CSV table of C-alpha atoms in Angstrom, one decimal:
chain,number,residue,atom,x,y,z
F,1,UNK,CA,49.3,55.0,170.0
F,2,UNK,CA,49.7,52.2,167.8
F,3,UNK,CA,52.7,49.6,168.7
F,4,UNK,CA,55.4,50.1,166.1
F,5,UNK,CA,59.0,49.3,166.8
F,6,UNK,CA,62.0,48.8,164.9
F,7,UNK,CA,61.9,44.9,166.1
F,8,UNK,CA,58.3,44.2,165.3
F,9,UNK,CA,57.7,46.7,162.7
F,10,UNK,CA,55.1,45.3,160.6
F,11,UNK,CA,54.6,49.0,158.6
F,12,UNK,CA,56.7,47.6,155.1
F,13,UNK,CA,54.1,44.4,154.8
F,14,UNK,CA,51.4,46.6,155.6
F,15,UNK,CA,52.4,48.9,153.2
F,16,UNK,CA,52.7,46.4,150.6
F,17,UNK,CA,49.3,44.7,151.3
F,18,UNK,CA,47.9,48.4,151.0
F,19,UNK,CA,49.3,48.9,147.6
F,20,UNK,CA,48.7,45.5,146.2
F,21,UNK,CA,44.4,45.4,147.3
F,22,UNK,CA,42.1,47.5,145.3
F,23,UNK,CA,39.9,47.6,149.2
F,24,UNK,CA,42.1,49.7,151.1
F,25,UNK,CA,39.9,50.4,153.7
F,26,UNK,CA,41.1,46.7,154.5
F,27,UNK,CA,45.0,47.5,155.8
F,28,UNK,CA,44.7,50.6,158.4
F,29,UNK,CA,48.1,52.3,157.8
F,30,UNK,CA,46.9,55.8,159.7
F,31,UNK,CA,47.4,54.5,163.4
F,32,UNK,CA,50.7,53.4,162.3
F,33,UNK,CA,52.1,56.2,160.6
F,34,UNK,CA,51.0,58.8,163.2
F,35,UNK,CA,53.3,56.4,165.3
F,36,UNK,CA,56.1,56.6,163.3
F,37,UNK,CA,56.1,60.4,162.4
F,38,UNK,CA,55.7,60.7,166.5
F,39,UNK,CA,58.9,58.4,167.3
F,40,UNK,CA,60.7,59.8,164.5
F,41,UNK,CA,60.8,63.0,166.5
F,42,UNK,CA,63.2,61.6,169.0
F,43,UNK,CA,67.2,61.8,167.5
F,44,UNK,CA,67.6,58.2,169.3
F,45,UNK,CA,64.5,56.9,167.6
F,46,UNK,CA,64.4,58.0,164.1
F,47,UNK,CA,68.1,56.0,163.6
F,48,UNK,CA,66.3,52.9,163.9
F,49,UNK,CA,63.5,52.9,161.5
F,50,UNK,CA,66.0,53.5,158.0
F,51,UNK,CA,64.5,50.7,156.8
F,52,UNK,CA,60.7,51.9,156.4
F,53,UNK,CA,61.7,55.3,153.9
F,54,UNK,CA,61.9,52.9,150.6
F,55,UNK,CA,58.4,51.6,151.0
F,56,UNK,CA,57.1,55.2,152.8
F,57,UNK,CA,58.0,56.8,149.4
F,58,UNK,CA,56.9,54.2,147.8
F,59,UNK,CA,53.7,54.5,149.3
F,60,UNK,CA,53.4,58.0,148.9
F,61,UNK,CA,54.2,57.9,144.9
F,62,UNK,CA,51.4,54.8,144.6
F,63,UNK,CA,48.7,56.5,141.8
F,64,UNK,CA,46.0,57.0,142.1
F,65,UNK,CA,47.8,58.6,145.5
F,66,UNK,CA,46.7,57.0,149.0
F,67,UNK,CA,43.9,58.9,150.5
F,68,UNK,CA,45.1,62.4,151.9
F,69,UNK,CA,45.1,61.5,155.3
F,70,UNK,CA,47.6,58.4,154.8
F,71,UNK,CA,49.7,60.5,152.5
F,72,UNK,CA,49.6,63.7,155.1
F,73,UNK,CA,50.7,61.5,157.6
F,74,UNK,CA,53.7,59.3,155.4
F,75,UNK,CA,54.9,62.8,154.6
F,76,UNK,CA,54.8,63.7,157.8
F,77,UNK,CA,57.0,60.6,158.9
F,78,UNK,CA,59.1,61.0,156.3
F,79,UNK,CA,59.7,64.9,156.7
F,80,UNK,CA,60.7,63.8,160.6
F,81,UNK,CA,62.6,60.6,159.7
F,82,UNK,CA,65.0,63.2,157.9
F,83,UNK,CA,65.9,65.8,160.6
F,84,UNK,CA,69.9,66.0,161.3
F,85,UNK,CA,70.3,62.9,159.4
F,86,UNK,CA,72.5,62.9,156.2
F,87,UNK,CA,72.0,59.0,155.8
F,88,UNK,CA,68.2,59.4,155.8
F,89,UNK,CA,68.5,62.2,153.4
F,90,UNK,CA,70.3,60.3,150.9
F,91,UNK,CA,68.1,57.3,150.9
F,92,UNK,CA,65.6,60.1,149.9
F,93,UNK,CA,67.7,61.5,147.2
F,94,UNK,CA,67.9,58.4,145.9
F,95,UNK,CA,64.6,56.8,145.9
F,96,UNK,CA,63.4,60.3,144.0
F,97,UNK,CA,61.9,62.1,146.9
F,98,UNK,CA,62.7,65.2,144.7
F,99,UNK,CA,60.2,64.3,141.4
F,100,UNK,CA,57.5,62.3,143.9
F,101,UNK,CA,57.5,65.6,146.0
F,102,UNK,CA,57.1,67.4,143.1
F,103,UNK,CA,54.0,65.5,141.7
F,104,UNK,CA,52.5,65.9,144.8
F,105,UNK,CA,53.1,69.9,144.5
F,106,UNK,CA,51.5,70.3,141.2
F,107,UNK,CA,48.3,67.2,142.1
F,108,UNK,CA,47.7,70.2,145.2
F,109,UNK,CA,48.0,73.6,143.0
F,110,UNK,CA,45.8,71.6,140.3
F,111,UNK,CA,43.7,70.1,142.6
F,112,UNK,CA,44.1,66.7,140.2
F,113,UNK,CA,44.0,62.7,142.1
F,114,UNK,CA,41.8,63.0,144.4
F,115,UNK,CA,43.8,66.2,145.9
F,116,UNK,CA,40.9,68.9,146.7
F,117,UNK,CA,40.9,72.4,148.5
F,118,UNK,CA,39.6,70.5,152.4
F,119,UNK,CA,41.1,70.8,155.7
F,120,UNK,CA,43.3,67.7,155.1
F,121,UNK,CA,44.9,69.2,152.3
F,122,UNK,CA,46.0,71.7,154.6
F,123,UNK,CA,47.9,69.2,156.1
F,124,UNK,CA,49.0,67.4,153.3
F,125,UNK,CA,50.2,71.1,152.2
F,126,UNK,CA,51.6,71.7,155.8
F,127,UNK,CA,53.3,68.5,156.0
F,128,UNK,CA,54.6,68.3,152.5
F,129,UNK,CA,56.4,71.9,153.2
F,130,UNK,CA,57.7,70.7,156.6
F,131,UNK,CA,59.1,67.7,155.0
F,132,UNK,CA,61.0,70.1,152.4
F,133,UNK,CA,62.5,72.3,154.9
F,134,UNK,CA,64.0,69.1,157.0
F,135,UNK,CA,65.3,67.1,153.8
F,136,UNK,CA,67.1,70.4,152.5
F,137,UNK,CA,68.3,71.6,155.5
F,138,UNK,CA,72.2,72.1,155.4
F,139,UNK,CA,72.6,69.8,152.6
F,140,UNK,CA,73.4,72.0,149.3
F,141,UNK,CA,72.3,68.8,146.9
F,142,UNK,CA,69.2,68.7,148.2
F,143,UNK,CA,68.6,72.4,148.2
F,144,UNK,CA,70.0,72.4,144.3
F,145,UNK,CA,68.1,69.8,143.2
F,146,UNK,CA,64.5,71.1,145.2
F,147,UNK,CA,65.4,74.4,143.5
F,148,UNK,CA,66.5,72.9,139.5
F,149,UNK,CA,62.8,71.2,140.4
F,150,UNK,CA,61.5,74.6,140.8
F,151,UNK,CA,59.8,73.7,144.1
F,152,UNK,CA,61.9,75.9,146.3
F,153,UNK,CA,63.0,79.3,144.5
């Protein structure tokens, strides 16, 4: 497991060197987000890593999108970052996890940025519907806004 705490986190300046080289092969964000999506599991955990959902949505909104398996796994982290956590949730709301989520939705049913019918975007598809559940789960906003989006019915 990659070494990712909240004291050392180095996940936001990787995050920005990722989105600011055209080589991304260059900044390995995988390792590090299957790390974080793992500790966010933990209620004790999760509180300490606010600080990485800006750039995680930020990362997962970059176009042309990351490749599936980095945005599978930020989703991921994000959708487990959330769970029994009002505060997370409205950092979500309002860094417009509702119209990014959305995008993502419509780049899977049309198959459009790089978003094709393989195995990871199963998981992209898994995660991104996990991630849902866990942001709108007892909190009406979220629910009303996911369904004026028409993402949840």
């Amino acid at each position: 497991m990659a070494s990712l705490t909240p004291a050392n986190s180095q996940l936001t300046h990787l995050i920005q060197s990722y989105l600011q080289t055209s080589d991304n092969t260059t900044t390995p964000l995988a390792p590090h987000l299957q790390t974080l999506g793992d500790l966010a599991r933990s209620e004790n955990e999760r509180v300490k890593f606010t600080k990485e959902i800006p750039p995680l949505l930020l990362l997962i909104n970059h176009k042309p999108y990351i490749n599936i398996v980095d945005l599978a796994l930020a989703i991921r982290a994000i959708g487990n970052l959330v769970v029994d956590n009002d505060v997370h949730r409205q950092i979500c709301l309002e860094h417009q996890v509702v119209p990014i989520f959305l995008d993502i939705f419509d780049a899977i049913a049309t198959k459009k940025n790089g978003i094709s019918s393989t195995a990871n975007a199963s998981n992209l598809e898994r995660n991104l519907l996990g991630a849902i559940g866990n942001l709108v789960c007892d909190n009406k906003i979220l629910q009303n806004a996911f369904i004026e989006a028409g993402i949840i019915p």
